[in-house]
């Protein structure tokens, strides 16, 4: 880690799909003092096609070495792989192996968005999950299956009800995302997961937690939290995640 000054606390490298319009904006919202984010954009998928499971799997495999070569020139302390669906579509084993491959090539710790969701849910001691995303219905169900395979029980899902193009996910408003989270919420869920690094979910975390009484975990919130914890830095991301509150403490928080 770098010497502590106004910009030198830590450098976090970020890989994001080249059509993503919201991850960098969220990083600005979530950035702690002294931490800088260094972003490289990656292609490998067709902007004119629906970003379905096959497209996202291709993206995960496309040109990773070239992308890592670019981002490592910034000498980051840790890397974030900022596309949840790229590994969500292939299961927890692939996600773990993909992260380890990044770490082996880059020589620094790495966090995937999908893996960060899992880590966040474990820290919250959540077991029963409500899951929502702007993905195609098939990919949305694969995301729920990913969490089931990771040891959780997904008890309700919600999607937007139509196939969005490469820019459609990022064009959803915070109000759209809030409505999606409310539809996913379930009385027996410990947490609501809003999956997608290009969805404006960070802005509605607190409101959705207040309205549902459930912890809310989003891709970008979980990634940044995981990186800061890994670097030994304090995390002040929105929601209960930074407080590491278990589901059993829900009532006391809601009444505070």
Coordinates of C-alpha atoms in Angstrom, one line a residue:
X1 CA 0.0 0.0 0.0
X2 CA 1.2 3.5 -0.8
X3 CA 2.3 6.1 1.7
X4 CA -0.7 7.9 3.2
X5 CA -1.5 11.3 1.6
X6 CA -4.5 12.8 -0.1
X7 CA -4.2 10.5 -3.1
X8 CA -1.8 7.8 -2.1
X9 CA -3.7 5.6 0.3
X10 CA -4.4 2.9 -2.3
X11 CA -4.9 2.4 -6.1
X12 CA -7.7 0.1 -7.2
X13 CA -7.6 -1.1 -10.8
X14 CA -11.0 -1.8 -12.4
X15 CA -11.9 -3.7 -15.6
X16 CA -15.3 -2.9 -17.0
X17 CA -17.2 -3.7 -20.1
X18 CA -16.8 -1.0 -22.7
X19 CA -20.5 -0.1 -22.9
X20 CA -20.8 0.3 -19.1
X21 CA -21.9 3.8 -18.2
X22 CA -22.6 3.5 -14.5
X23 CA -19.7 1.7 -12.7
X24 CA -17.4 4.7 -12.9
X25 CA -20.1 7.0 -11.6
X26 CA -20.7 4.6 -8.7
X27 CA -17.0 4.5 -7.9
X28 CA -17.1 8.2 -7.6
X29 CA -19.9 7.9 -5.1
X30 CA -18.2 5.1 -3.1
X31 CA -14.6 6.4 -3.2
X32 CA -13.0 6.9 0.2
X33 CA -10.5 9.7 0.8
X34 CA -7.1 8.9 -0.5
X35 CA -8.2 6.0 -2.7
X36 CA -8.0 6.3 -6.5
X37 CA -9.7 4.1 -9.1
X38 CA -8.0 3.3 -12.4
X39 CA -10.4 1.9 -15.0
X40 CA -9.8 0.1 -18.3
X41 CA -12.6 -0.8 -20.7
X42 CA -12.8 -4.2 -22.2
X43 CA -14.6 -5.4 -25.4
X44 CA -15.2 -8.8 -26.8
X45 CA -19.0 -8.7 -27.2
X46 CA -21.3 -7.4 -29.8
X47 CA -22.9 -4.1 -28.9
X48 CA -25.8 -4.8 -31.3
X49 CA -26.7 -8.1 -29.6
X50 CA -28.6 -8.8 -26.5
X51 CA -26.1 -9.4 -23.7
X52 CA -27.3 -12.9 -22.9
X53 CA -25.4 -15.8 -21.2
X54 CA -23.4 -16.7 -24.3
X55 CA -22.3 -13.2 -24.9
X56 CA -21.2 -12.7 -21.3
X57 CA -19.2 -16.0 -21.3
X58 CA -17.4 -14.9 -24.4
X59 CA -16.7 -11.5 -22.8
X60 CA -15.1 -13.2 -19.8
X61 CA -12.7 -15.1 -22.1
X62 CA -11.9 -12.3 -24.6
X63 CA -8.5 -10.6 -24.4
X64 CA -8.1 -10.7 -20.7
X65 CA -4.3 -10.7 -20.9
X66 CA -4.3 -7.6 -23.0
X67 CA -6.6 -5.8 -20.6
X68 CA -4.5 -6.8 -17.6
X69 CA -1.4 -5.5 -19.3
X70 CA -3.0 -2.1 -19.7
X71 CA -4.4 -1.8 -16.2
X72 CA -1.2 -3.1 -14.5
X73 CA 0.7 -0.1 -15.9
X74 CA -1.1 2.0 -13.2
X75 CA 0.4 -0.3 -10.5
X76 CA -2.8 -1.0 -8.6
X77 CA -2.8 -2.6 -5.2
X78 CA -5.9 -4.7 -6.1
X79 CA -8.0 -5.4 -9.2
X80 CA -11.8 -5.4 -9.5
X81 CA -13.4 -7.4 -12.3
X82 CA -16.4 -5.2 -12.9
X83 CA -18.8 -7.4 -14.8
X84 CA -21.1 -9.6 -12.7
X85 CA -22.7 -11.6 -15.4
X86 CA -19.5 -12.6 -17.1
X87 CA -18.8 -15.2 -14.4
X88 CA -22.3 -15.4 -12.8
X89 CA -23.4 -17.2 -15.9
X90 CA -20.8 -20.0 -15.4
X91 CA -21.1 -20.8 -11.7
X92 CA -19.0 -20.3 -8.6
X93 CA -16.2 -22.7 -9.6
X94 CA -15.5 -20.8 -12.8
X95 CA -15.7 -17.5 -10.9
X96 CA -13.1 -18.7 -8.4
X97 CA -10.8 -20.1 -11.1
X98 CA -11.2 -16.9 -13.1
X99 CA -10.2 -14.7 -10.1
X100 CA -7.2 -17.0 -9.4
X101 CA -6.1 -16.7 -13.0
X102 CA -6.3 -12.9 -12.8
X103 CA -4.2 -12.9 -9.5
X104 CA -1.6 -15.3 -11.0
X105 CA -1.2 -13.1 -14.1
X106 CA -1.4 -9.7 -12.4
X107 CA 0.5 -10.5 -9.2
X108 CA -2.0 -8.6 -7.0
X109 CA -5.3 -9.6 -5.2
X110 CA -8.4 -9.6 -7.4
X111 CA -12.1 -9.4 -6.7
X112 CA -14.9 -10.4 -9.1
X113 CA -18.3 -8.7 -8.9
X114 CA -20.0 -12.1 -8.6
X115 CA -17.6 -13.3 -5.9
X116 CA -18.1 -10.0 -4.0
X117 CA -21.8 -10.7 -3.9
X118 CA -21.1 -14.0 -2.2
X119 CA -18.6 -12.5 0.2
X120 CA -21.1 -9.8 1.2
X121 CA -23.9 -12.2 1.8
X122 CA -21.7 -14.3 4.0
X123 CA -20.6 -11.3 6.0
X124 CA -24.3 -10.4 6.5
X125 CA -25.0 -14.0 7.6
X126 CA -27.8 -14.0 5.0
X127 CA -29.1 -17.4 4.0
X128 CA -32.4 -16.8 2.1
X129 CA -32.0 -14.4 -0.8
X130 CA -34.2 -12.4 -3.1
X131 CA -32.5 -11.8 -6.4
X132 CA -33.0 -9.2 -9.1
X133 CA -31.2 -8.0 -12.2
X134 CA -31.7 -6.3 -15.5
X135 CA -30.5 -9.4 -17.4
X136 CA -32.4 -11.6 -19.8
X137 CA -34.8 -13.9 -18.0
X138 CA -32.5 -16.9 -18.6
X139 CA -29.4 -15.1 -17.4
X140 CA -31.4 -13.8 -14.3
X141 CA -32.2 -17.4 -13.4
X142 CA -28.6 -18.4 -13.9
X143 CA -27.6 -15.7 -11.5
X144 CA -30.0 -17.1 -8.9
X145 CA -28.6 -20.6 -9.6
X146 CA -25.1 -19.2 -9.0
X147 CA -26.1 -18.1 -5.5
X148 CA -27.9 -21.4 -4.8
X149 CA -24.7 -23.2 -5.8
X150 CA -22.7 -21.0 -3.5
X151 CA -24.7 -22.2 -0.6
X152 CA -27.6 -19.8 -0.3
X153 CA -31.3 -20.3 -1.0
X154 CA -32.8 -18.0 -3.5
X155 CA -36.5 -17.8 -2.6
X156 CA -37.7 -15.1 -5.0
X157 CA -36.5 -13.5 -8.3
X158 CA -37.4 -10.5 -10.3
X159 CA -36.4 -9.3 -13.8
X160 CA -37.3 -6.3 -15.9
X161 CA -39.6 -8.4 -18.1
X162 CA -37.9 -7.6 -21.4
X163 CA -34.6 -8.1 -23.0
X164 CA -32.4 -5.0 -22.7
X165 CA -29.6 -4.2 -25.1
X166 CA -26.0 -3.3 -24.1
X167 CA -27.1 0.2 -23.1
X168 CA -30.6 -0.6 -21.8
X169 CA -29.3 -1.9 -18.4
X170 CA -27.5 1.4 -17.8
X171 CA -30.5 3.5 -18.9
X172 CA -32.7 2.2 -16.0
X173 CA -33.4 5.0 -13.6
X174 CA -32.9 4.7 -9.8
X175 CA -36.7 4.6 -9.6
X176 CA -36.8 1.7 -12.0
X177 CA -34.2 -0.2 -9.9
X178 CA -36.1 0.6 -6.7
X179 CA -39.3 -0.9 -8.2
X180 CA -37.3 -4.0 -9.3
X181 CA -35.9 -4.5 -5.8
X182 CA -39.4 -4.1 -4.3
X183 CA -40.7 -6.7 -6.6
X184 CA -37.9 -9.1 -5.7
X185 CA -38.3 -8.6 -1.9
X186 CA -39.8 -11.4 0.0
X187 CA -41.0 -11.6 3.6
X188 CA -38.7 -14.6 4.3
X189 CA -35.6 -13.2 2.6
X190 CA -32.6 -12.1 4.7
X191 CA -31.2 -10.0 1.9
X192 CA -32.0 -8.6 -1.5
X193 CA -29.3 -8.8 -4.2
X194 CA -29.3 -6.3 -7.1
X195 CA -26.9 -7.8 -9.6
X196 CA -25.2 -5.7 -12.4
X197 CA -22.4 -3.3 -12.4
X198 CA -24.2 -1.1 -15.0
X199 CA -27.4 -0.7 -13.0
X200 CA -28.0 2.4 -10.8
X201 CA -28.5 0.4 -7.6
X202 CA -26.1 2.1 -5.3
X203 CA -28.3 5.2 -5.1
X204 CA -31.3 3.4 -3.8
X205 CA -29.7 1.0 -1.3
X206 CA -30.7 2.9 1.8
X207 CA -34.3 3.5 0.7
X208 CA -34.8 -0.1 -0.3
X209 CA -33.5 -1.3 3.0
X210 CA -35.8 1.1 4.9
X211 CA -38.8 0.1 2.8
X212 CA -38.3 -3.6 3.0
X213 CA -36.5 -4.2 6.3
X214 CA -33.9 -6.3 4.5
X215 CA -30.2 -5.9 3.8
X216 CA -29.5 -4.9 0.2
X217 CA -26.4 -6.0 -1.6
X218 CA -25.4 -4.6 -5.0
X219 CA -22.6 -5.5 -7.4
X220 CA -20.7 -2.2 -7.1
X221 CA -21.2 -1.7 -3.4
X222 CA -20.1 -5.3 -2.7
X223 CA -17.0 -5.0 -5.0
X224 CA -15.8 -1.8 -3.4
X225 CA -16.4 -3.1 0.1
X226 CA -14.5 -6.3 -0.6
X227 CA -11.5 -4.3 -2.0
X228 CA -11.4 -1.9 0.9
X229 CA -11.6 -4.8 3.5
X230 CA -8.9 -6.7 1.6
X231 CA -6.6 -3.6 1.7
X232 CA -7.3 -3.1 5.4
X233 CA -9.1 0.2 4.9
X234 CA -12.4 1.3 6.5
X235 CA -15.5 0.8 4.3
X236 CA -18.3 3.3 4.3
X237 CA -20.4 1.9 1.5
X238 CA -24.2 2.5 1.8
X239 CA -26.4 0.0 3.6
X240 CA -25.9 -2.6 6.3
X241 CA -23.0 -4.3 4.6
X242 CA -20.4 -1.8 6.0
X243 CA -21.9 -2.4 9.4
X244 CA -21.5 -6.2 9.1
X245 CA -24.9 -6.6 10.7
X246 CA -26.4 -10.1 10.8
X247 CA -30.1 -10.7 9.9
X248 CA -30.8 -11.3 13.6
X249 CA -30.0 -7.6 14.3
X250 CA -32.5 -6.4 11.7
X251 CA -35.2 -5.3 14.1
X252 CA -32.9 -3.2 16.2
X253 CA -31.5 -1.4 13.2
X254 CA -35.0 -0.7 11.7
X255 CA -36.1 0.9 15.0
X256 CA -33.0 3.0 15.4

